[in-house]
Coordinates of C-alpha atoms in Angstrom, one line a residue:
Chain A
X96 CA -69.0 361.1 215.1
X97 CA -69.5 364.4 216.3
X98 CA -66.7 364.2 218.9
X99 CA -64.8 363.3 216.0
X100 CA -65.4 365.6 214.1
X101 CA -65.2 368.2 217.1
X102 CA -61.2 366.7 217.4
X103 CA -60.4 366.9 213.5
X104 CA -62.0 369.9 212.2
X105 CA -58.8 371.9 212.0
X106 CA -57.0 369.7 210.1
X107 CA -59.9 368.8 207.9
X108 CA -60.3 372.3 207.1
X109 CA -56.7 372.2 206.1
X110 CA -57.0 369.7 203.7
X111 CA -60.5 371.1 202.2
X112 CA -58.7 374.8 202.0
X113 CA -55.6 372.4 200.0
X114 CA -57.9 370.3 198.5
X115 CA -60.2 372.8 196.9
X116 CA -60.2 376.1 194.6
X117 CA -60.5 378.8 197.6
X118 CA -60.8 379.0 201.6
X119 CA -64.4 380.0 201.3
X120 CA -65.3 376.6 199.0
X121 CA -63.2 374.7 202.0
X122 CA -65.8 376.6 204.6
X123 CA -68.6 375.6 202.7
X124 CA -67.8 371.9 202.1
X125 CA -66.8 371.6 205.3
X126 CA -70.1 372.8 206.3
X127 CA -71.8 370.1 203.9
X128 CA -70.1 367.4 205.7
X129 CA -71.3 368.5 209.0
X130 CA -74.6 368.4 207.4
X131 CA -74.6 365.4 206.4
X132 CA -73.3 364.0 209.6
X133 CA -76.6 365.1 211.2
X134 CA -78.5 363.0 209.4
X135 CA -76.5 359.9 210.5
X136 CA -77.4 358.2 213.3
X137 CA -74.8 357.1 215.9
X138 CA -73.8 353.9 214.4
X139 CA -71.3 351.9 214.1
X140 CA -68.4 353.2 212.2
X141 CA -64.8 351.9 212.2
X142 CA -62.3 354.4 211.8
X143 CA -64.2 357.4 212.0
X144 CA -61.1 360.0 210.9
X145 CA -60.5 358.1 207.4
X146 CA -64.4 358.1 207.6
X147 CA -64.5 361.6 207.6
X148 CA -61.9 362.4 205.0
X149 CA -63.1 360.3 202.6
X150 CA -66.7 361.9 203.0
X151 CA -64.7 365.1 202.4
X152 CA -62.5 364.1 199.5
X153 CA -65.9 362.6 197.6
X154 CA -67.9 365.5 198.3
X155 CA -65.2 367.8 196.8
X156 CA -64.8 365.4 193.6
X157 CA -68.6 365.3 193.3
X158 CA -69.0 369.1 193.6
X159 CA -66.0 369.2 190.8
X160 CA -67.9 366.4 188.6
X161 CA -71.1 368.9 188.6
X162 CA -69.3 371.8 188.3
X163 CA -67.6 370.5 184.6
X164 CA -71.0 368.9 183.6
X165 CA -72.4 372.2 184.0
X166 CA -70.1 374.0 182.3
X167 CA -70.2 371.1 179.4
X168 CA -74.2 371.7 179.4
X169 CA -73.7 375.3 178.8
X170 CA -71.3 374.9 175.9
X171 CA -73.3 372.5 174.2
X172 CA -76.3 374.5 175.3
X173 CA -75.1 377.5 173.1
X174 CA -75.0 375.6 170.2
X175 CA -78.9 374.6 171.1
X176 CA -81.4 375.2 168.3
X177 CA -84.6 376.5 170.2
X178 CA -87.3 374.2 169.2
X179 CA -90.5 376.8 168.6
X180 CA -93.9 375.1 169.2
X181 CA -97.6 376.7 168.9
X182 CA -99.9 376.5 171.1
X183 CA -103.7 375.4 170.7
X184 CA -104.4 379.4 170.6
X185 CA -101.9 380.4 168.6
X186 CA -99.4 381.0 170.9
X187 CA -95.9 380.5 170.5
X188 CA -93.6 379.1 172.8
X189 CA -89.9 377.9 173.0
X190 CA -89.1 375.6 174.4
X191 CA -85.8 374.6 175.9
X192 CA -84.5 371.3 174.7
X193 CA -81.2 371.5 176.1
X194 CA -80.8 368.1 177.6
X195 CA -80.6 368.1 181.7
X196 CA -76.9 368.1 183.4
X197 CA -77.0 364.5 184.2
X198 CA -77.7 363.7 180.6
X199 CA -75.1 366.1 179.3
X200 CA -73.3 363.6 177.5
X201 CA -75.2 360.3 176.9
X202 CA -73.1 357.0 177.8
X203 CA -72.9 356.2 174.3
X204 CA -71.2 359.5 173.2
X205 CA -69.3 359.6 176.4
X206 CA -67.7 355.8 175.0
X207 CA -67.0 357.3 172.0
X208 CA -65.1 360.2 173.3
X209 CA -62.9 358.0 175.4
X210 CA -62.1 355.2 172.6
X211 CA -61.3 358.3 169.8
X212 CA -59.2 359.9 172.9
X213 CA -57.5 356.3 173.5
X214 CA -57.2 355.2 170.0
X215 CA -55.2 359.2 169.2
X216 CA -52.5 357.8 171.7
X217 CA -49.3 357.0 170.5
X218 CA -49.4 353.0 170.0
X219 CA -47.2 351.9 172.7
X220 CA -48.3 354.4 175.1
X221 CA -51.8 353.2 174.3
X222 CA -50.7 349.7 175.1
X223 CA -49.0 350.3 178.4
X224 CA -52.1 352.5 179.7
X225 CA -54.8 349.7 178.1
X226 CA -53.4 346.7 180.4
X227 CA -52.6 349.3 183.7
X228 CA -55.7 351.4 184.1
X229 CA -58.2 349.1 182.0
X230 CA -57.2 345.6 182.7
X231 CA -56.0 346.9 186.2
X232 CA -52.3 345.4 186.1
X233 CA -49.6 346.9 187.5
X234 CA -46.7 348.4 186.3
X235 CA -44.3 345.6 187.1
X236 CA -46.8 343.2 185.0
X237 CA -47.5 345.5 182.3
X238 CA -43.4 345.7 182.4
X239 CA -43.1 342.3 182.4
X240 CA -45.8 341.8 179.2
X241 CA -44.5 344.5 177.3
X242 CA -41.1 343.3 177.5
X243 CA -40.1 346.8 179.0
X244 CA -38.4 348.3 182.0
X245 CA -40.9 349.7 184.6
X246 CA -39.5 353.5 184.2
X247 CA -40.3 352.7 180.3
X248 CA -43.8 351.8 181.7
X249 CA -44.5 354.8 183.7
X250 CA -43.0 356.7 180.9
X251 CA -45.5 355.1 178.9
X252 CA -48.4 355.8 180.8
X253 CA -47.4 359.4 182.1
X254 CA -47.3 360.1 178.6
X255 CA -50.9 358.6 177.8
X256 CA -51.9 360.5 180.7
X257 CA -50.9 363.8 179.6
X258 CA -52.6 363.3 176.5
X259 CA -55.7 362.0 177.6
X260 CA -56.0 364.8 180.2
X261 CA -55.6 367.6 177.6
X262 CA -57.9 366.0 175.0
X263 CA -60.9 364.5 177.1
X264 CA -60.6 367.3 180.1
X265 CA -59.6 370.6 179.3
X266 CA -60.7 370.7 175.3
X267 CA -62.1 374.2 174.6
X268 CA -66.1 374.7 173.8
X269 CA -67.3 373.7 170.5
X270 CA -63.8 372.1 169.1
X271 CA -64.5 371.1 165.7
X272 CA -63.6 367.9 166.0
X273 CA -62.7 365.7 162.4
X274 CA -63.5 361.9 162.9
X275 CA -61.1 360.1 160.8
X276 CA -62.2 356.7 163.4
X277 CA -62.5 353.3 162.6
X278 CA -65.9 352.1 162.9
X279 CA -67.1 350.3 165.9
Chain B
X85 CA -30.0 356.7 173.5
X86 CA -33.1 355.3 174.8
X87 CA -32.3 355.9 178.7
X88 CA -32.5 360.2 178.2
X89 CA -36.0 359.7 176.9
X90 CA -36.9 357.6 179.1
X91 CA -36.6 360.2 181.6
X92 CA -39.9 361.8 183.3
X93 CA -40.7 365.4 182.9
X94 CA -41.8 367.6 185.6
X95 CA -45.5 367.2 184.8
X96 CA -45.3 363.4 184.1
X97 CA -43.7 362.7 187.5
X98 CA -46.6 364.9 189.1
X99 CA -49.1 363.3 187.0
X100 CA -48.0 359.8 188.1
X101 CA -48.0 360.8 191.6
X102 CA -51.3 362.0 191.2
X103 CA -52.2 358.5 190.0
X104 CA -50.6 357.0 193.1
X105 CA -52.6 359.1 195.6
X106 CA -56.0 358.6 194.1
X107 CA -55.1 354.7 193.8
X108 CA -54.5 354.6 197.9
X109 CA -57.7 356.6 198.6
X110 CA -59.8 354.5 196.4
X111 CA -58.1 351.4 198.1
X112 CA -58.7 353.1 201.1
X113 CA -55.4 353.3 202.8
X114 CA -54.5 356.8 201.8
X115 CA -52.1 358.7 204.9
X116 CA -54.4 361.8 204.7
X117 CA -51.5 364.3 206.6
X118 CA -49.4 363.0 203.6
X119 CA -52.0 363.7 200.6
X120 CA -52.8 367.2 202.6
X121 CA -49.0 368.0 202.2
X122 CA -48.9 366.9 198.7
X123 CA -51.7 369.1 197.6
X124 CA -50.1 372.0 199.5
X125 CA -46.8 371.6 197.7
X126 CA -48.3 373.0 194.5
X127 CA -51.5 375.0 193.7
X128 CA -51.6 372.7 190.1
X129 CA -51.4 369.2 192.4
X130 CA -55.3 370.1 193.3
X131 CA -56.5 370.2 189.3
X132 CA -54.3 366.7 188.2
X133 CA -55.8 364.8 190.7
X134 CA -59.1 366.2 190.1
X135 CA -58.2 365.1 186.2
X136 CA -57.0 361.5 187.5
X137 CA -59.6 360.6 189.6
X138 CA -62.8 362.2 187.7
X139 CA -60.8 360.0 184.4
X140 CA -60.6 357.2 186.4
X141 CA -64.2 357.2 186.8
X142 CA -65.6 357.7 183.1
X143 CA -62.9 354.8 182.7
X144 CA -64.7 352.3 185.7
X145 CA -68.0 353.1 183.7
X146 CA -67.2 352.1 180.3
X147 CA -64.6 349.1 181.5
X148 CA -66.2 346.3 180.1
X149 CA -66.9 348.0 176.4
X150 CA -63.1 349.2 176.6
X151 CA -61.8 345.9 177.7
X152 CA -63.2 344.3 175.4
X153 CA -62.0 346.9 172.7
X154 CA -58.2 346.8 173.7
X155 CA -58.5 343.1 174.8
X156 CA -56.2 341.9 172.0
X157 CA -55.1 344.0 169.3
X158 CA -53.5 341.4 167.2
X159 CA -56.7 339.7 165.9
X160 CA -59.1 342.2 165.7
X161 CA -58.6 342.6 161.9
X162 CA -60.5 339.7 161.9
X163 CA -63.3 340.5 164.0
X164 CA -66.3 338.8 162.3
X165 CA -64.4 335.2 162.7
X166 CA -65.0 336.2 166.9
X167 CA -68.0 336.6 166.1
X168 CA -69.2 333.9 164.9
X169 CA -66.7 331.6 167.1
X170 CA -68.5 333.1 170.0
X171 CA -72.3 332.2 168.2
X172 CA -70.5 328.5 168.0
X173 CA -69.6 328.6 171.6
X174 CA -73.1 329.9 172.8
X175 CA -74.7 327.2 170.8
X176 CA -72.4 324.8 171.5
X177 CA -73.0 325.8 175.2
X178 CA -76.5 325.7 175.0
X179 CA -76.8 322.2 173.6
X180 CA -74.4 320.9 176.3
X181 CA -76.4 322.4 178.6
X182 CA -79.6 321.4 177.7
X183 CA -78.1 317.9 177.2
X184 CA -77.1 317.9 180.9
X185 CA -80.3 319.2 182.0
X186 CA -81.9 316.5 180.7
X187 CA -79.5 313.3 181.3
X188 CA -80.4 313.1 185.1
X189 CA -78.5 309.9 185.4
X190 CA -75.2 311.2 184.4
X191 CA -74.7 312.7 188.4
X192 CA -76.1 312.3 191.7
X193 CA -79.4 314.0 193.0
X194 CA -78.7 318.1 193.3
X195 CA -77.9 319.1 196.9
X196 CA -80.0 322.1 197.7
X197 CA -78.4 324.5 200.5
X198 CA -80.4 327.1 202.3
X199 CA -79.0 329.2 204.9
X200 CA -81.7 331.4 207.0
X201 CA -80.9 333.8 209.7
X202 CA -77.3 332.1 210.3
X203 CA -74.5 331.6 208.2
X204 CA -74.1 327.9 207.0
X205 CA -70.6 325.8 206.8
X206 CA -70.6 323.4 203.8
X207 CA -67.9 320.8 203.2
X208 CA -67.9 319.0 199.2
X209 CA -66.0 316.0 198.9
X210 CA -62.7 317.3 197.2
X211 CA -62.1 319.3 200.9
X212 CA -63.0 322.3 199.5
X213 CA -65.1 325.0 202.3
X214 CA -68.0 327.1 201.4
X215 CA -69.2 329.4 204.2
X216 CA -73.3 330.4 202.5
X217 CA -74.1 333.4 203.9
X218 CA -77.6 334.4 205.5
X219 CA -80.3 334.2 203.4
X220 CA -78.3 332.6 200.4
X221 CA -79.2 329.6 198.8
X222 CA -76.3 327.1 197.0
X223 CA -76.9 324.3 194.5
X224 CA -74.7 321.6 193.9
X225 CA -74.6 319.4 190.9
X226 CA -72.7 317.1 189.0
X227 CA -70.9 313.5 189.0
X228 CA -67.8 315.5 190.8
X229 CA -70.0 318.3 192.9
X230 CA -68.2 320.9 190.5
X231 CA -71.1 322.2 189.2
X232 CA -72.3 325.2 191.8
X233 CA -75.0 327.9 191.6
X234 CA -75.2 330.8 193.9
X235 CA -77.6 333.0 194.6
X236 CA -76.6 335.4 197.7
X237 CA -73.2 335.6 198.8
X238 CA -70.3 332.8 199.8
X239 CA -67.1 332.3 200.9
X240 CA -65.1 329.7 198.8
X241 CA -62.2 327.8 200.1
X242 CA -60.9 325.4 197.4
X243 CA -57.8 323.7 197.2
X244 CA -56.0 324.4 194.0
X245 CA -56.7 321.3 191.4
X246 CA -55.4 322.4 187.9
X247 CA -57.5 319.2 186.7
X248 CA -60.9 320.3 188.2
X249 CA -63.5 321.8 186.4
X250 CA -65.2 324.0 189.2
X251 CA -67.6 326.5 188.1
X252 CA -70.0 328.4 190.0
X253 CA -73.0 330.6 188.7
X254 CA -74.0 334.0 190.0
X255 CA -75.7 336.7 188.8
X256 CA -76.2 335.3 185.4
X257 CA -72.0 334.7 185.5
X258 CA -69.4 332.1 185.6
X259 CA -66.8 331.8 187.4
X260 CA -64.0 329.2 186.6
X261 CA -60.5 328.0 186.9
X262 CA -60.7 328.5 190.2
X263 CA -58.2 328.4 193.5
X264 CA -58.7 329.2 196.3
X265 CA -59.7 331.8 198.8
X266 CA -62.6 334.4 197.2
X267 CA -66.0 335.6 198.0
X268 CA -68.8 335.6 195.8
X269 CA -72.2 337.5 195.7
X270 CA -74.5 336.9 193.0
X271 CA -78.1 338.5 192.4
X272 CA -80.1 339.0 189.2
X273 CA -77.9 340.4 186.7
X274 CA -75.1 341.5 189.1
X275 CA -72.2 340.1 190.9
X276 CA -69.6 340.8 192.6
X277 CA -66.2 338.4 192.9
X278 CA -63.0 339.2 195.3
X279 CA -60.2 337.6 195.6
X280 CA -57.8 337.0 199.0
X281 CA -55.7 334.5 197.8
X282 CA -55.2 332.7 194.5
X283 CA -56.9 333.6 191.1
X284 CA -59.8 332.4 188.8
X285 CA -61.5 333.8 186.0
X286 CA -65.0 335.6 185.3
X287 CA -66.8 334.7 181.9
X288 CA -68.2 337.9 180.5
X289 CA -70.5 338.1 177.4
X290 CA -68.0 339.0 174.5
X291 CA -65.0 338.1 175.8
X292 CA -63.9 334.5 174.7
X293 CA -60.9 335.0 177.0
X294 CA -63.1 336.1 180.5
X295 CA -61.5 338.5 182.7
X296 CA -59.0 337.1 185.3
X297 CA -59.2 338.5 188.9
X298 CA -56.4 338.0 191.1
X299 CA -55.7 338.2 194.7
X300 CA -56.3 341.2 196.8
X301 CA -59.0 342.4 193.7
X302 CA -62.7 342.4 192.8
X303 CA -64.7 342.6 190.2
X304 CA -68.5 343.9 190.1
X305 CA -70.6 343.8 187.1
X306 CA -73.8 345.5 187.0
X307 CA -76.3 346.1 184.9
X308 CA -77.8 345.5 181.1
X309 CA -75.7 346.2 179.1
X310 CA -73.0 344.7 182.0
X311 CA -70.3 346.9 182.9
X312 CA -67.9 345.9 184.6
X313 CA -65.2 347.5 187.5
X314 CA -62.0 345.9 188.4
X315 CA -60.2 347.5 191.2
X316 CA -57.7 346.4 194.0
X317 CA -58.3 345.9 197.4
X318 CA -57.2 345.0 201.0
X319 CA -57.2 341.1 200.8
X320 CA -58.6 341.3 204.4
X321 CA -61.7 342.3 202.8
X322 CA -62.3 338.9 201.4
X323 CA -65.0 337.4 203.5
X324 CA -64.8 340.0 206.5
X325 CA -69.0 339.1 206.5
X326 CA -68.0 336.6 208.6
X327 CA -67.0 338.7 211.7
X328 CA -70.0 340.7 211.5
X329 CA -68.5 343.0 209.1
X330 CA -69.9 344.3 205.4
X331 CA -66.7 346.1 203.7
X332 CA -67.9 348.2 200.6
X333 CA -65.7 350.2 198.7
X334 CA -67.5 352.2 195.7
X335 CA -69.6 350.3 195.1
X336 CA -73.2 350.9 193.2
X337 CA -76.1 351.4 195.7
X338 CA -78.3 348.8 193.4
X339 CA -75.4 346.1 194.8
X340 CA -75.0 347.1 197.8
X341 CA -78.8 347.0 199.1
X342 CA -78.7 343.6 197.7
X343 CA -76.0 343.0 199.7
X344 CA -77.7 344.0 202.3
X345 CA -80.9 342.6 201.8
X346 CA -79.1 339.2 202.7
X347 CA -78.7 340.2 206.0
X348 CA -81.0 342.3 207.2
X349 CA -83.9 340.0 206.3
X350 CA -86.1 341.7 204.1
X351 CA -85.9 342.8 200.6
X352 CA -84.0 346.4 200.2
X353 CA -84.4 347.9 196.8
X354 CA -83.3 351.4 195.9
X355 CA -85.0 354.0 193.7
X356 CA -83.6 353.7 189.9
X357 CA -82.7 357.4 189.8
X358 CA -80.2 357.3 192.7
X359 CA -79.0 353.6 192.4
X360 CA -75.9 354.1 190.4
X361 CA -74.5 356.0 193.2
X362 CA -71.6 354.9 195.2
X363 CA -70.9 353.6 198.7
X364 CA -67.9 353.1 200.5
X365 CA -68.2 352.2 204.1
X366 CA -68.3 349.6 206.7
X367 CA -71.5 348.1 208.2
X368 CA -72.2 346.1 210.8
X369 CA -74.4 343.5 210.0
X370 CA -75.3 341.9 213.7
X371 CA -78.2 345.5 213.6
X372 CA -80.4 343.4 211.0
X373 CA -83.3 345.8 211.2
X374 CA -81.4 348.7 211.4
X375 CA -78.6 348.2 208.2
X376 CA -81.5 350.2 205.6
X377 CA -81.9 352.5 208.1
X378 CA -77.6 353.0 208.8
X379 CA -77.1 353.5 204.9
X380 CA -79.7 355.5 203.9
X381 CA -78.3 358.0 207.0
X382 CA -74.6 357.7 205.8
X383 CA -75.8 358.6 202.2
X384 CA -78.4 361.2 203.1
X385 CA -80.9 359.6 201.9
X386 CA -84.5 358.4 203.3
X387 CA -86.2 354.7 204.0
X388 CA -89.6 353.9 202.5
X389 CA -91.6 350.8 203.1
X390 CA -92.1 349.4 199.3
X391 CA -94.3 345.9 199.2
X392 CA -93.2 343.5 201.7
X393 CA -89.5 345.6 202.0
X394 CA -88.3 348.9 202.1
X395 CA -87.1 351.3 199.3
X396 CA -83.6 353.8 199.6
X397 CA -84.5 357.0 198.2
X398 CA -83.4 360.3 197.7
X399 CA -84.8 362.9 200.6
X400 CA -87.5 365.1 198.9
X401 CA -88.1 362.1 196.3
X402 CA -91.7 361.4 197.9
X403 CA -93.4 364.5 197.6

């Protein structure tokens, strides 16, 4: 693996420096990976260059997936009340109830979020995204269901995209956010 | 009038593209030079597929409550009538089932199948082919052998009957309307279905419909409450076992150390905090005793012995 790794570096690192906000991120991920390739054992692995890309790729996402939970955390965390509790002697302490990264967001608010963001889309566009990225058809059967071309499809679901992006990904901290939902 | 809107701006056709790339490298079968060159055509490309895949994921975790929300729009106004149509059909279930437990005479004597260190061939009267693999146990009941239960993992070959009523439990599951090449892997509360060639259809709690998986996809479901993950994948994938090979591809480390626990001969279990992690990989499962010690060095993590098995966890976890 290490051979491998030896033979792909460059071109790793090309696709790290591409793949991720700045060169010295790319370095440092790239360092990770080597890391972790330590602690395997020579074992059997087919393809080892795929191997080593994908280990890349998911590192990057996973660094990404803290980085926005964290920054999540804090936003919620400013909006934190302080819960204030006394001591036996007296003392007082605060005590931090922000909740930990991982539990951000709880699953059952993170559903939420993503059926308010689904419901807001525009019907048909809600539709043709429902059966492609929830049902898992493709665009040729969601075509052929909706009674659509597959450029209306992609259209469709470009379009759901876009929205869903701007509303679940990139809304600012603390949007006051009006819940006109249906129940359920 | 139509065609001009139907146009896609410059953002929509990177966002779809973006879509495209992250469905190859999920499949697996991504041309990396190609995805390097992508990302280097635009400093934006980076952040959309970041959006598309990270999306993707809250979207795999909450699949089964979505898909059931968006299932069918039309009769939803009348959502209590689905509910109690599906309290019918449980008791209705229920009594058929406890009818059938208890009226012997109506089939032959269950077969009971065991396979122990060795996979095990098994040929039912219609010609269909079940390859039980190690460690996996298969029940066979009914007048017409249609009535399977798995526990472990199989490889179904079954001719294509429109008129059979083949169903196989896994996992707590059902599988039905079946044809014709598929694996299955059933363990408490989780299973895992894929699909070479032909389709059938998953029961899920919920869903009067079930979810249909089709060649050259799987479904997993995990968990209580169940959630569910559809996704496509190389047909090849489909019973690869066979030649020594285990293919993962994300899937949840409480899965795949069942999975592996088949093979390698003792019970693998993995520490709760870390078992909803994901694994994508190929193991070779001829190096029995070794496959613990292979994942938990691909994942980083460390081996424990745990009661009469071993136990994945995360390094620094047993202080």
């Amino acid at each position: 693996m290490f051979a491998m790794y030896d033979l792909h570096r460059d071109a790793l690192l090309r696709f790290l420096k591409a793949r991720t906000r700045e060169p010295a991120e790319a370095e440092d991920v790239l360092q990770e990976l080597w890391i972790r390739l330590r602690q395997i054992r020579p074992g059997p692995i087919a393809n080892g260059r795929a191997y080593l890309y994908q280990m890349a790729n998911n590192l990057v996402l996973d660094r990404e997936r803290e980085r926005r939970r964290r920054t999540a955390r804090d936003e919620k965390w400013v909006h934190q009340t302080y819960e204030v509790a006394e001591g036996a002697a007296g003392e007082v302490y605060t005590v931090d109830t922000a909740p930990r990264p991982d539990q951000a967001i709880s699953e059952a608010d993170e559903l939420r979020q993503l059926e308010l963001a689904i419901a807001s889309l525009p019907a048909r566009a809600r539709e043709a995204f429902c059966l492609h990225r929830i049902h898992g058809l493709g665009h040729a059967e969601v075509a052929a269901r909706m009674g659509i071309t597959r450029s209306a499809v992609e259209k469709h679901i470009a379009l759901a995209m876009k929205h869903l992006r701007r509303r679940l990904l990139h809304c600012g901290p603390a949007t006051p956010v009006a819940s006109p939902m249906t129940d359920g | 009038m139509g065609s001009a809107s139907k146009e896609l701006s410059q953002d929509e056709q990177v966002l779809l593209a973006a879509m495209q790339w992250h469905a190859v490298v999920a499949r697996g079968e991504v041309d990396w030079d190609g995805f390097t060159s992508w990302l280097e055509q635009a400093p934006g490309h980076r952040q959309i597929y970041n959006d598309v895949a990270l999306l993707d994921q809250r979207l795999a975790t909450h699949r089964v409550a979505l898909q059931q929300r968006y299932a069918n729009p039309a009769p939803s106004r009348h959502r209590w009538v689905w509910s109690l149509a599906a309290a019918a059909a449980v008791l209705l279930g229920m009594t058929l089932w406890l009818g059938w437990q208890q009226m012997p005479f109506l089939g032959p004597a269950t077969q009971n199948y065991q396979a122990e260190a060795g996979s095990r061939q098994i040929a039912l009267k219609d010609g269909s082919n079940i390859v039980l693999a190690p460690g996996s146990r298969l029940r066979v009941r009914g007048r017409h052998q249609d009535l399977l239960e798995l526990t472990g993992s199989a490889y179904f070959d079954v001719p294509h009957d429109p008129g059979r009523a083949l169903t196989i439990r896994a996992g707590g599951y059902m599988v039905r309307d079946i044809g014709t090449r598929f694996e299955v892997f059933g363990a408490q509360n989780a299973m895992k279905v894929a699909v070479g060639d032909g389709e059938l259809i998953v029961d899920l709690p919920g869903n009067p419909d079930g979810m249909r998986v089709t060649a050259g996809h799987r479904l997993l479901i995990t968990g209580t409450p169940p959630v569910a993950e559809y996704a496509s994948i190389p047909a090849d994938d489909v019973g690869a076992w066979q030649s020594g090979r285990l293919v993962l591809r994300g899937e949840p480390l409480s899965l795949v150390v069942a999975q592996i626990g088949l093979y390698a001969g003792v019970k693998v279990s993995v520490e709760p905090a870390i078992a909803s992690r994901r694994f994508s990989g190929v193991l070779a499962i001829g190096e029995k005793s070794q496959l613990a010690a292979h994942l938990a060095d691909i994942m980083g993590l460390a081996v424990r012995p745990q009661g009469d098995g071993v136990q994945l966890v995360a390094v620094g976890a047993a202080h």
